[in-house]
mmCIF file with all atom_site columns, C-alpha atoms in Angstrom:
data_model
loop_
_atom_site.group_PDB
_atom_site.id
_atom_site.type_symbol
_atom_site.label_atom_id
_atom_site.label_alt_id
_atom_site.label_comp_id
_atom_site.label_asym_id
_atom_site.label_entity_id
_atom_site.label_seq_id
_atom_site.pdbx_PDB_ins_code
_atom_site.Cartn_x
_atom_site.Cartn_y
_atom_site.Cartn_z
_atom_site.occupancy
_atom_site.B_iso_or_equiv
_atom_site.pdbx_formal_charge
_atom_site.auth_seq_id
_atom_site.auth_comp_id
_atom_site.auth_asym_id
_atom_site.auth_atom_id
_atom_site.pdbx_PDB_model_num
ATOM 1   C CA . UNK A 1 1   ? -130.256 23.981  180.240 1.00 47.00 ? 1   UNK A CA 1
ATOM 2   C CA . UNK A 1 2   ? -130.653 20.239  178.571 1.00 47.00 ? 2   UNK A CA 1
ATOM 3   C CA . UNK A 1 3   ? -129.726 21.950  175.085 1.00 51.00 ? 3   UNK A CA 1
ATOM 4   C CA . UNK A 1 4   ? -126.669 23.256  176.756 1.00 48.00 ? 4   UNK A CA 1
ATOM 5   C CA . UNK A 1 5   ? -125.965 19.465  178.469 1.00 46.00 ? 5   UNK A CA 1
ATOM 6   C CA . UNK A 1 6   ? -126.521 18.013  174.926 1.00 45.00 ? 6   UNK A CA 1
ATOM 7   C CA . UNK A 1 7   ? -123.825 20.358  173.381 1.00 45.00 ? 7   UNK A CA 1
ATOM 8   C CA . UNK A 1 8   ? -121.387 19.789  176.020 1.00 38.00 ? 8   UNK A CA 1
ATOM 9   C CA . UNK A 1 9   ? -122.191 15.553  175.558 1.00 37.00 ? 9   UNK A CA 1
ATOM 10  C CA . UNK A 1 10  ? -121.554 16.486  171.598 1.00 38.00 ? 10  UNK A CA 1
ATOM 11  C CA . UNK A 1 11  ? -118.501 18.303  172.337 1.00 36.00 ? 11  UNK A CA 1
ATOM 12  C CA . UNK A 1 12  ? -117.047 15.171  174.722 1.00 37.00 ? 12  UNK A CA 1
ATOM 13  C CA . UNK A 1 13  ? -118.225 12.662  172.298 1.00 36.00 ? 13  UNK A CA 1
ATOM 14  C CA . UNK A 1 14  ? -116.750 14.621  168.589 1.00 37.00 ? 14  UNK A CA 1
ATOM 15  C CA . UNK A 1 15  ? -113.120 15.246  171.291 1.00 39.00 ? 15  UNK A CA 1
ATOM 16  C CA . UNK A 1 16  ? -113.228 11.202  172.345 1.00 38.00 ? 16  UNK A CA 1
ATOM 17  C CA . UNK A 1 17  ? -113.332 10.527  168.546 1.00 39.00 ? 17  UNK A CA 1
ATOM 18  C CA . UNK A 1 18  ? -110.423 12.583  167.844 1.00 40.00 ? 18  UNK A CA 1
ATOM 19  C CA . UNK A 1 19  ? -108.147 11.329  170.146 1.00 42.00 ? 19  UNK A CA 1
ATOM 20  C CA . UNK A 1 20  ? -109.189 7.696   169.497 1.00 42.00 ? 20  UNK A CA 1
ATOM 21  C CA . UNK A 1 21  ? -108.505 8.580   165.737 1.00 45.00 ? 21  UNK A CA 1
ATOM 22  C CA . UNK A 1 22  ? -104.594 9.758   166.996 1.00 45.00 ? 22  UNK A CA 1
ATOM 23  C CA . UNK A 1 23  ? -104.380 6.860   168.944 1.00 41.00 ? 23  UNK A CA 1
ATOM 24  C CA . UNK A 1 24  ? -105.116 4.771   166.005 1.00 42.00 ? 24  UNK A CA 1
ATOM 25  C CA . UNK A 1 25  ? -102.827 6.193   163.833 1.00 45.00 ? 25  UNK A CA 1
ATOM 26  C CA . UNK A 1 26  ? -100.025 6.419   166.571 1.00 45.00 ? 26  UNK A CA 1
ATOM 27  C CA . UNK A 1 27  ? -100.535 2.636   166.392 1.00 45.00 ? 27  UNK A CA 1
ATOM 28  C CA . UNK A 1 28  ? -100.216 1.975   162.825 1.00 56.00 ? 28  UNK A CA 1
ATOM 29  C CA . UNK A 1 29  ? -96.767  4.052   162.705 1.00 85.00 ? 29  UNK A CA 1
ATOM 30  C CA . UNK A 1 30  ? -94.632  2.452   160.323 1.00 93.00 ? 30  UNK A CA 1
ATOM 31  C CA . UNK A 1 31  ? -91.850  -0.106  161.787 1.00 95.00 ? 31  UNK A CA 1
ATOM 32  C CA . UNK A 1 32  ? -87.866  -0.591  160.807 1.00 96.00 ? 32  UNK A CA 1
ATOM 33  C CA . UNK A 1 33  ? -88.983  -4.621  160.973 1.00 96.00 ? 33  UNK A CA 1
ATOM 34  C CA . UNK A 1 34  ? -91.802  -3.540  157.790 1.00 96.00 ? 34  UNK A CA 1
ATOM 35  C CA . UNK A 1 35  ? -89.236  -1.398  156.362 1.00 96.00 ? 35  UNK A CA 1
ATOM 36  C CA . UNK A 1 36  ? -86.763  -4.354  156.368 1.00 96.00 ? 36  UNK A CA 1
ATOM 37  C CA . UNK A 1 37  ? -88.924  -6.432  155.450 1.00 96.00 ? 37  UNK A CA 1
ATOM 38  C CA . UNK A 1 38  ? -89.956  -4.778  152.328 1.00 97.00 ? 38  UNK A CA 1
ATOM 39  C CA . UNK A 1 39  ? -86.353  -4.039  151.071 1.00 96.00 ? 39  UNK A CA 1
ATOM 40  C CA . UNK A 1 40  ? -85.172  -8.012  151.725 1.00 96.00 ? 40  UNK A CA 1
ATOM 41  C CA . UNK A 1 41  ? -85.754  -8.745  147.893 1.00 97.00 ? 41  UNK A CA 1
ATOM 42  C CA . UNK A 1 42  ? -83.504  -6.235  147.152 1.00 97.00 ? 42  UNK A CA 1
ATOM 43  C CA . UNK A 1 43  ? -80.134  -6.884  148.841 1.00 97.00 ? 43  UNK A CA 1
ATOM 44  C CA . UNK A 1 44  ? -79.203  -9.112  146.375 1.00 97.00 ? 44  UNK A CA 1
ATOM 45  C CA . UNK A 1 45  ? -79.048  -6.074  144.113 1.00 97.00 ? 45  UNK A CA 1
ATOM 46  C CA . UNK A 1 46  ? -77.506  -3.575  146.079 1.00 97.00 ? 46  UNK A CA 1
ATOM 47  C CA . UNK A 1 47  ? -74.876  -5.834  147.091 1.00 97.00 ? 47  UNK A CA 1
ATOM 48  C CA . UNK A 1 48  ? -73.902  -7.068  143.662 1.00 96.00 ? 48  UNK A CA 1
ATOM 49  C CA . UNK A 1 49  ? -74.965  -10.393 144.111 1.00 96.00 ? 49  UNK A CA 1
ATOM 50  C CA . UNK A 1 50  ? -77.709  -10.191 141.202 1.00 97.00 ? 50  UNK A CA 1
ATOM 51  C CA . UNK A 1 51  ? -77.439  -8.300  138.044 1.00 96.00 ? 51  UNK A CA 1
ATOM 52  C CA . UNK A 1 52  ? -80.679  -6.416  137.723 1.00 96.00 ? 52  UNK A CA 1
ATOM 53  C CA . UNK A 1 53  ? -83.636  -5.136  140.025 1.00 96.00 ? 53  UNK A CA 1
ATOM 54  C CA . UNK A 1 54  ? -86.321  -8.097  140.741 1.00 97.00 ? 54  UNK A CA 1
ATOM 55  C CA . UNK A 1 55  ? -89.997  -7.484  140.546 1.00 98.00 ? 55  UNK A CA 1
ATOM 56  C CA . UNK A 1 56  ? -90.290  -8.564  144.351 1.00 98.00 ? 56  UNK A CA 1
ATOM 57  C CA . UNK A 1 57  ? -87.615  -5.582  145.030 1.00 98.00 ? 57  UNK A CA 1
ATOM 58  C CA . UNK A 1 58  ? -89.333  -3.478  142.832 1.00 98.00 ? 58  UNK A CA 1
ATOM 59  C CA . UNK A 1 59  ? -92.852  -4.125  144.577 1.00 98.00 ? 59  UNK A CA 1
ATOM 60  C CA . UNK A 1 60  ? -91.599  -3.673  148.103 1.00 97.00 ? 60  UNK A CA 1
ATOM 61  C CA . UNK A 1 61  ? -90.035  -0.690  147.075 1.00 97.00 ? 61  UNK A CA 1
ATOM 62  C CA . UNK A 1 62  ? -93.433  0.597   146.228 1.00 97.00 ? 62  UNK A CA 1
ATOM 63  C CA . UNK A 1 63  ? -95.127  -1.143  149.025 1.00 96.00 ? 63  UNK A CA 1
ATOM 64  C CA . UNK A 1 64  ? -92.955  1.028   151.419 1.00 95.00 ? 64  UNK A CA 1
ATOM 65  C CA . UNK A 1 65  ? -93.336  3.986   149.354 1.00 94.00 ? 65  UNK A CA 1
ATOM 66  C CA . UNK A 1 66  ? -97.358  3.502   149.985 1.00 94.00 ? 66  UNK A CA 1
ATOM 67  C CA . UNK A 1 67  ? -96.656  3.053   153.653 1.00 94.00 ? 67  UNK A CA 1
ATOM 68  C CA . UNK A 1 68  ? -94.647  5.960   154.240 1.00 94.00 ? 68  UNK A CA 1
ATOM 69  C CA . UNK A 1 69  ? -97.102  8.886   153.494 1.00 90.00 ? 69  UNK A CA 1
ATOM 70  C CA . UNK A 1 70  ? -96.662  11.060  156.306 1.00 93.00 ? 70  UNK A CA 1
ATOM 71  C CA . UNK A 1 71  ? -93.781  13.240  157.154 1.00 92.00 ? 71  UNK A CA 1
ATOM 72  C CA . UNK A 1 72  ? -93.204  11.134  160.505 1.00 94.00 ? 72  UNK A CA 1
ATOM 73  C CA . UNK A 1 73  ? -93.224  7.645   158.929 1.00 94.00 ? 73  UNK A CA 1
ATOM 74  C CA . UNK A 1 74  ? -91.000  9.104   156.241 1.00 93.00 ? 74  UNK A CA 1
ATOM 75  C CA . UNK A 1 75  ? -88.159  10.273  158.735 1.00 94.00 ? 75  UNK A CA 1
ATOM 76  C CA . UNK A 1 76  ? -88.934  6.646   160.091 1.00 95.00 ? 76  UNK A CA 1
ATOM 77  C CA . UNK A 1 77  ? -88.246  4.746   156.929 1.00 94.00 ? 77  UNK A CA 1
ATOM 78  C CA . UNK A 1 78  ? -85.375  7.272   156.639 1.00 94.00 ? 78  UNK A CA 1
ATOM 79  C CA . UNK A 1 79  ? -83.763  6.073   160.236 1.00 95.00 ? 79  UNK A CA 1
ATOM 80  C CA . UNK A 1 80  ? -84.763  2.690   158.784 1.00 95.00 ? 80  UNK A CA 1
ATOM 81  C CA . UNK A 1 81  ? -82.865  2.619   155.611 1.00 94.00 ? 81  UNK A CA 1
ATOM 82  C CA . UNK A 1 82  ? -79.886  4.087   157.411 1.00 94.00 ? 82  UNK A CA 1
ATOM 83  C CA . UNK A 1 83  ? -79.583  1.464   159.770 1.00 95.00 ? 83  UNK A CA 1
ATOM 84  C CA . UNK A 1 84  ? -80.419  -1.169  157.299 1.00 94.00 ? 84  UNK A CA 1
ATOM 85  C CA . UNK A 1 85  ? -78.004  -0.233  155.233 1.00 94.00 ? 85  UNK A CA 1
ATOM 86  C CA . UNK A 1 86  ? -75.389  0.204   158.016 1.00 94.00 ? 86  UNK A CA 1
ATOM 87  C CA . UNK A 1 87  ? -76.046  -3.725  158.710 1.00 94.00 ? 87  UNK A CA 1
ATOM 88  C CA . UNK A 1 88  ? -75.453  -4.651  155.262 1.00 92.00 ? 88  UNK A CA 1
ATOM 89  C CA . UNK A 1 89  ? -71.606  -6.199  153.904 1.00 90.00 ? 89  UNK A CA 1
ATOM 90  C CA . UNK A 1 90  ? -70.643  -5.145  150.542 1.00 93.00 ? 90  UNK A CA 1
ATOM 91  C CA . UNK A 1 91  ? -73.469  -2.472  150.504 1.00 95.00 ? 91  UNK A CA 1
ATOM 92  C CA . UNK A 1 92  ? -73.319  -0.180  146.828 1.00 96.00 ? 92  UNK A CA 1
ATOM 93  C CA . UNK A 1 93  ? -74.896  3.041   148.534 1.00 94.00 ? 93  UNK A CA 1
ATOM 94  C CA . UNK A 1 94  ? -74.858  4.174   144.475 1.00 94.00 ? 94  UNK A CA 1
ATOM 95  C CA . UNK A 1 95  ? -77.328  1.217   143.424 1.00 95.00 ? 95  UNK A CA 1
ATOM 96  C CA . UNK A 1 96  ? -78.867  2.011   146.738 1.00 95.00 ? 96  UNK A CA 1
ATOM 97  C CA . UNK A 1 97  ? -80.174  5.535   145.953 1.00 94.00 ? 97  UNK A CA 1
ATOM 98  C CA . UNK A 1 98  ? -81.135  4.688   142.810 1.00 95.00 ? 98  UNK A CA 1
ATOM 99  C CA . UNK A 1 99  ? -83.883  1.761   143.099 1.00 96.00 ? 99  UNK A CA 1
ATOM 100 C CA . UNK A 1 100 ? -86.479  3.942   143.753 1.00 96.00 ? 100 UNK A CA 1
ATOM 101 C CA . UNK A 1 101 ? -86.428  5.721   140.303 1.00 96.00 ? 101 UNK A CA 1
ATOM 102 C CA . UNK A 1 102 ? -85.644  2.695   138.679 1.00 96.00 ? 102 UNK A CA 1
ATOM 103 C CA . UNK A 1 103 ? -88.766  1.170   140.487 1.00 97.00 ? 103 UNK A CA 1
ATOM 104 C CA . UNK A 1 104 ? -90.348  4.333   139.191 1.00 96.00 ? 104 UNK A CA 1
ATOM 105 C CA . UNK A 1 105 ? -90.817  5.342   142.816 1.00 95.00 ? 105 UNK A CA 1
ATOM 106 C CA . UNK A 1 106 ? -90.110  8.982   143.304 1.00 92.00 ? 106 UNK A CA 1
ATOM 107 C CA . UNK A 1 107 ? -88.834  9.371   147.293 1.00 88.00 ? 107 UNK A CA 1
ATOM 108 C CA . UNK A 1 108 ? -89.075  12.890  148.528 1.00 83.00 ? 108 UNK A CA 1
ATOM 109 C CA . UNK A 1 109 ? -85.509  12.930  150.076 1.00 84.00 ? 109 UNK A CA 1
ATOM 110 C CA . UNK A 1 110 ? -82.267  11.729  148.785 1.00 86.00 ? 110 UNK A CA 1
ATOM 111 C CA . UNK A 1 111 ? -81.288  7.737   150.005 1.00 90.00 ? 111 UNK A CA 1
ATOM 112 C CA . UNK A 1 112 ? -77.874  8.877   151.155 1.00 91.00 ? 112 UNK A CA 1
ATOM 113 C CA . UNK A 1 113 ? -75.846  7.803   154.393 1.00 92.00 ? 113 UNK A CA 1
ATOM 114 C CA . UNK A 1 114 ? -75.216  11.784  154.965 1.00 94.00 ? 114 UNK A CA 1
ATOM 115 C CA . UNK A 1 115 ? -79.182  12.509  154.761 1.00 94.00 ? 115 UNK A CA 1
ATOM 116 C CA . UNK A 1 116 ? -80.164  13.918  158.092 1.00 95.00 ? 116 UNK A CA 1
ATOM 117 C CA . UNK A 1 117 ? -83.616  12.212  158.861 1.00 94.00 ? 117 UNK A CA 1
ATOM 118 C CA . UNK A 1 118 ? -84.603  14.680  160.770 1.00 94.00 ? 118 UNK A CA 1
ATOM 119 C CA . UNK A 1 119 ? -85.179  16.860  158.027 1.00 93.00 ? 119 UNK A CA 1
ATOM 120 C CA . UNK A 1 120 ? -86.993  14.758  155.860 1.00 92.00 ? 120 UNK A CA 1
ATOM 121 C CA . UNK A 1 121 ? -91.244  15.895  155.249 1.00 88.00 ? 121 UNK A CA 1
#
């Protein structure tokens, strides 16, 4: 009967883990404010207000590309970008989608006002 208590004490203890472990990474979702955030260096660009790409651009470009990993935080920074870009005057939506390759970032959906998030993996 105790080995029986100890599995069921196991059992509890492995399922609090795993729902701590969601919790966690509930909490750590990515946010529109560190999507914004790491695209600031880059308006300057898309709006036509600097010439080339910056480094800082280029390295929050990549910074958000290493924060979106999962399939939720990717339709995230998708919702993000679409909203961002929304709040943007003068916005070039054709410099827009093409940072990311030219920040040798390769983004697993196209960066297009017509790109339903909700799709996005």
């Amino acid at each position: 009967m105790a080995r029986l208590n100890s599995k069921a004490v196991v059992s509890a203890v492995v399922l609090a883990a795993v729902v701590l472990m969601m919790a966690g990474r509930e909490a750590t979702a990515l946010s529109c404010g560190q999507v914004d955030s790491k695209l600031a260096p880059c308006v300057s660009y898309v709006t036509g207000k600097a010439p080339s790409i910056s480094k800082e651009c280029c390295s929050g470009v990549q910074g958000l590309n290493g924060l979106a990993r999962s399939s939720p935080d990717r339709k995230i920074a998708c919702r993000c970008l679409k909203s961002l870009a929304t709040s943007i005057k003068s916005i070039n939506m054709d410099k827009v989608s093409g940072v990311p390759g030219k920040c040798g970032v390769s983004v697993p959906f196209p960066i297009s006002m017509s790109t339903n998030c909700n799709n996005v993996n």
